[in-house]
PDB file of C-alpha atoms in Angstrom:
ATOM      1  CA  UNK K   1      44.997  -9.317 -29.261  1.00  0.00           C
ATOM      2  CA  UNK K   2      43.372  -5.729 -27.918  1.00  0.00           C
ATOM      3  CA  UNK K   3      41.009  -6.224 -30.970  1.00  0.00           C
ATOM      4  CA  UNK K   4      39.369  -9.454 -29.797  1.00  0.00           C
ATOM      5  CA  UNK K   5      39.843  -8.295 -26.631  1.00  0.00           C
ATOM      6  CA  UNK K   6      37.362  -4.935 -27.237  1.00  0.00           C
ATOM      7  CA  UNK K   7      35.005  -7.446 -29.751  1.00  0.00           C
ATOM      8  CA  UNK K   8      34.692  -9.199 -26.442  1.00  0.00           C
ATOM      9  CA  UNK K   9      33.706  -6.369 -24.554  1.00  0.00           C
ATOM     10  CA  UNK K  10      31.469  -5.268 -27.046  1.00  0.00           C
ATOM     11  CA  UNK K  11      29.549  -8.444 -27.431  1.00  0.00           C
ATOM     12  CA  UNK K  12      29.454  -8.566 -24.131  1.00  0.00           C
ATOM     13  CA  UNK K  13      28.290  -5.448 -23.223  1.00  0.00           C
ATOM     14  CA  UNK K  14      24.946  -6.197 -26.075  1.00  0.00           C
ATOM     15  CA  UNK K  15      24.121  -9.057 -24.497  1.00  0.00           C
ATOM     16  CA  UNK K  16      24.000  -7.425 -21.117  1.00  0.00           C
ATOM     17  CA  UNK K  17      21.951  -4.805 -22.135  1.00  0.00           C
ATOM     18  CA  UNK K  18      19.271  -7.017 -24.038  1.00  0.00           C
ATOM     19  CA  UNK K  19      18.652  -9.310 -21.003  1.00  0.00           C
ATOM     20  CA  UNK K  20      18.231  -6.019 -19.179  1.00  0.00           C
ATOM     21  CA  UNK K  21      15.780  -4.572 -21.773  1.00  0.00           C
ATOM     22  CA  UNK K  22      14.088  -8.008 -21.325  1.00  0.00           C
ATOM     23  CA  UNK K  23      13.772  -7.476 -17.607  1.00  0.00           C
ATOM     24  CA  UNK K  24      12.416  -4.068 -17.691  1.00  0.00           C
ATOM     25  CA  UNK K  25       9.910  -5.089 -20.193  1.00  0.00           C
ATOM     26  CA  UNK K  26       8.758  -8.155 -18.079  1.00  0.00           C
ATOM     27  CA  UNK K  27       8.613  -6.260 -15.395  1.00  0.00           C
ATOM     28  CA  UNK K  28       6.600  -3.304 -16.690  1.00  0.00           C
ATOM     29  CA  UNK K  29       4.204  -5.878 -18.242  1.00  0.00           C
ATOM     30  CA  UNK K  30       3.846  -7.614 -14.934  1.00  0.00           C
ATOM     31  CA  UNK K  31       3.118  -4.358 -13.413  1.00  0.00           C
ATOM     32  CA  UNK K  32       0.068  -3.247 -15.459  1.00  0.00           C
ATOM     33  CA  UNK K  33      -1.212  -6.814 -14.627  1.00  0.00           C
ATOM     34  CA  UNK K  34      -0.983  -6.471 -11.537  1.00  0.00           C
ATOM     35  CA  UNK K  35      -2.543  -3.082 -12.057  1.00  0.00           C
ATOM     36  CA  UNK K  36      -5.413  -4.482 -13.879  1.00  0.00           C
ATOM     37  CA  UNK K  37      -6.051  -7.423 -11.594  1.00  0.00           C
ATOM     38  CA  UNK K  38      -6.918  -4.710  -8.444  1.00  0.00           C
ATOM     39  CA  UNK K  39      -8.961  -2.346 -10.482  1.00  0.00           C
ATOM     40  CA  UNK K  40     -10.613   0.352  -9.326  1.00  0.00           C
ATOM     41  CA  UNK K  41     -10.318  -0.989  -5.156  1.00  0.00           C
ATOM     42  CA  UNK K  42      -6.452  -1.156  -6.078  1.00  0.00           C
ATOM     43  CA  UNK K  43      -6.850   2.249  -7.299  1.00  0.00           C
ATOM     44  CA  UNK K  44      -8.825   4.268  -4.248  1.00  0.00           C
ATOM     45  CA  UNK K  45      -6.646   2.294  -1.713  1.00  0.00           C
ATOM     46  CA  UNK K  46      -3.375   3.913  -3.435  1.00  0.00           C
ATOM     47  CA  UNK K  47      -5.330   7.698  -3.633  1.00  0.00           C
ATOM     48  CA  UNK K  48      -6.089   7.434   0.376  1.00  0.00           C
ATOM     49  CA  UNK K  49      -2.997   6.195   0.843  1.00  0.00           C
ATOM     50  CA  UNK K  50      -1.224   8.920  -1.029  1.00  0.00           C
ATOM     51  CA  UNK K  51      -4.026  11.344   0.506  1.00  0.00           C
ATOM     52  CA  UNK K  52      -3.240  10.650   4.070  1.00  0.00           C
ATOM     53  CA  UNK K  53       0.118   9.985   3.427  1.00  0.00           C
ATOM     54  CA  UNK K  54       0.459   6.199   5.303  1.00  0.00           C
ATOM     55  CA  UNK K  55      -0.119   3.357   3.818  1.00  0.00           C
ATOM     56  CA  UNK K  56      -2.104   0.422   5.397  1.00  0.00           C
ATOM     57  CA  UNK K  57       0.652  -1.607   6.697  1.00  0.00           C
ATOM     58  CA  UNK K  58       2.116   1.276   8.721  1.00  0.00           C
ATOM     59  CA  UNK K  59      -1.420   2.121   9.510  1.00  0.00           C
ATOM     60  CA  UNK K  60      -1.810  -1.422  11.052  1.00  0.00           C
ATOM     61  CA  UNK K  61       1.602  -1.507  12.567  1.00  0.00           C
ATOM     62  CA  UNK K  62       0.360   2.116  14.499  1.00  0.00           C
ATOM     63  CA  UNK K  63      -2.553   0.617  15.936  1.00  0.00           C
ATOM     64  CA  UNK K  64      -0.905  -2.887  16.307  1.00  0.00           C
ATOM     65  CA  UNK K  65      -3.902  -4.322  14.696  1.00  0.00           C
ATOM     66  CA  UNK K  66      -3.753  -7.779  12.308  1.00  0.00           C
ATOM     67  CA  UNK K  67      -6.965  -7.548  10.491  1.00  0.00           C
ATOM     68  CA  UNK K  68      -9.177  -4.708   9.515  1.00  0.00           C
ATOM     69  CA  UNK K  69     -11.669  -5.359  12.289  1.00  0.00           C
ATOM     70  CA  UNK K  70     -13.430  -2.454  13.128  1.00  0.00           C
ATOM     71  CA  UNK K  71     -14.434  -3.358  16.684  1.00  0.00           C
ATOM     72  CA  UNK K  72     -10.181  -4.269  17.480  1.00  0.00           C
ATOM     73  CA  UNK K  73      -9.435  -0.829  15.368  1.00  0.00           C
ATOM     74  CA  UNK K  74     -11.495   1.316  17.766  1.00  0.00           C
ATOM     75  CA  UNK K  75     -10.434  -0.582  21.049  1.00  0.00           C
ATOM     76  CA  UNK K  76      -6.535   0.224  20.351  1.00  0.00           C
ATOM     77  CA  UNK K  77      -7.523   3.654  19.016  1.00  0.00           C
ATOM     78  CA  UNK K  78      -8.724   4.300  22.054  1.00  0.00           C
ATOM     79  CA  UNK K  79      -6.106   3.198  24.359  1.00  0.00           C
ATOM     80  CA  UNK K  80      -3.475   4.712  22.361  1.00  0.00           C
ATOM     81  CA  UNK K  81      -4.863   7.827  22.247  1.00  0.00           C
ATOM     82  CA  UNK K  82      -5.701   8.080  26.131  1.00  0.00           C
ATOM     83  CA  UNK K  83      -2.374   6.548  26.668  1.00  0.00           C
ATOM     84  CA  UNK K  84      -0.360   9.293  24.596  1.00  0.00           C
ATOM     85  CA  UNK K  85      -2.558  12.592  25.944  1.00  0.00           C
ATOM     86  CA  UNK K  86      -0.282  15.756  25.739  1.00  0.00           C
ATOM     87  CA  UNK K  87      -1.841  16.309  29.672  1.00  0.00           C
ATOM     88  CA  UNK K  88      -1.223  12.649  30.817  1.00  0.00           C
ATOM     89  CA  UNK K  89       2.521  13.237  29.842  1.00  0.00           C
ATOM     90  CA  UNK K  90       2.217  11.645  26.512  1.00  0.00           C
ATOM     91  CA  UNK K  91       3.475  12.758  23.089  1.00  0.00           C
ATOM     92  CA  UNK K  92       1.351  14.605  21.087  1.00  0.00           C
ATOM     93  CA  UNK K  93       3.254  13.435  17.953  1.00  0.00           C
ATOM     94  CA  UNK K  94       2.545  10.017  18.757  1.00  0.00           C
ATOM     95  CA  UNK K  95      -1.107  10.737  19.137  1.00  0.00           C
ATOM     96  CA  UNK K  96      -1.494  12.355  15.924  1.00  0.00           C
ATOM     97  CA  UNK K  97       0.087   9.345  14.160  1.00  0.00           C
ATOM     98  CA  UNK K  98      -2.566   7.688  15.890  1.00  0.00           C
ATOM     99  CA  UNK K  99      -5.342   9.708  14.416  1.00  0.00           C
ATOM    100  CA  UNK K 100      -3.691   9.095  11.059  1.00  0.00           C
ATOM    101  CA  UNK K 101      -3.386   5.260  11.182  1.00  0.00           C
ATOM    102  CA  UNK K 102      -6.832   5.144  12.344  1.00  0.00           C
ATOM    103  CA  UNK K 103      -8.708   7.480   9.920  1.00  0.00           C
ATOM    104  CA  UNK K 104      -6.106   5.295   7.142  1.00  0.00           C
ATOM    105  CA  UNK K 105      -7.767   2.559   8.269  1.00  0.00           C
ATOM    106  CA  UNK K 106     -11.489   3.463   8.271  1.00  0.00           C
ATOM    107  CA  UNK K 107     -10.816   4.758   4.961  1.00  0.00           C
ATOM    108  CA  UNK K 108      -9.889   1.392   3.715  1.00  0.00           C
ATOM    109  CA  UNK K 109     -12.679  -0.283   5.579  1.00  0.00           C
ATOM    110  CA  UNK K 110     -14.994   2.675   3.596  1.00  0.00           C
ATOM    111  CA  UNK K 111     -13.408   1.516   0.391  1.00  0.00           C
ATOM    112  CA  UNK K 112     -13.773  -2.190   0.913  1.00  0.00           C
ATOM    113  CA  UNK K 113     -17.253  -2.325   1.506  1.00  0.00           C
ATOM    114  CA  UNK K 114     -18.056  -0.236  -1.251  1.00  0.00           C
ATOM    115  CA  UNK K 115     -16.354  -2.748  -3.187  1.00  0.00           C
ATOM    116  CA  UNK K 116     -18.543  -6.062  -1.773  1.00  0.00           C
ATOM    117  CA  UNK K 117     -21.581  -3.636  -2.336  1.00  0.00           C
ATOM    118  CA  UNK K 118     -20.338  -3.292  -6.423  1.00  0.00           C
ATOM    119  CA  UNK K 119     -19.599  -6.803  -6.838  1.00  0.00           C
ATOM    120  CA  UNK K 120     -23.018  -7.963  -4.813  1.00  0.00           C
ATOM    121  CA  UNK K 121     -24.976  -5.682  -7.193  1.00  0.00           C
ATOM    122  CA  UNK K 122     -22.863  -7.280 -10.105  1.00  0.00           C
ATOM    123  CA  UNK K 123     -23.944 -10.758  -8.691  1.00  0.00           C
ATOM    124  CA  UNK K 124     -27.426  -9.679  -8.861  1.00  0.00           C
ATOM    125  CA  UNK K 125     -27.828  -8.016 -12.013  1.00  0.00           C
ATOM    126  CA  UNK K 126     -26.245 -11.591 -13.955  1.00  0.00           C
TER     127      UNK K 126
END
């Protein structure tokens, strides 16, 4: 009885860790896909990101902006900052996050327009 009952165990302990071998492997091969499919953008939007150390959705969520329009990015950038002045009685912590999200997010504007400028010269040279 305890020896079926380890062979039990055992088998079931291999097929456990094959599905999760499986897994990992999908998963890793679904990464570099992914990985491939944003290319070099992909790429300089994860160096600023690491750079400045915020990423664009924290960025956004700073500045309380939806869309990477520059015009809406400089009006809030604005109030914020007046809003959270050290000699208004504001928090200069706050402001400097501020600063971040907003130099995050001209980074990423930088980045995607070099990108439509690459793929409009592509479109041109073909």
């Amino acid at each position: 009885m305890a020896k079926y009952l380890a062979q039990i165990i055992v088998m079931g302990a291999q097929v456990v860790g094959r599905a999760f071998a499986r897994a990992l492997q999908q998963e890793y091969a679904a990464s570099q896909a992914a990985a491939r499919a944003r290319g070099t953008a992909g790429q300089q939007s994860a160096a600023a990101s690491s750079i400045t150390g915020i990423s664009i959705q924290e960025a956004q969520q700073i500045l309380n902006v939806s869309t990477l329009s520059p015009e809406e990015i400089q009006k809030n950038y604005e109030h914020l900052f007046k809003v959270n002045d050290k000699t208004a009685g504001g928090s200069f912590y706050i402001q400097s996050k501020v600063v971040r999200a907003k130099e995050r997010l001209d980074e990423e504007l930088s980045i995607q327009s070099q990108d439509q400028k690459q793929q409009s010269q592509q479109n041109t040279e073909t």
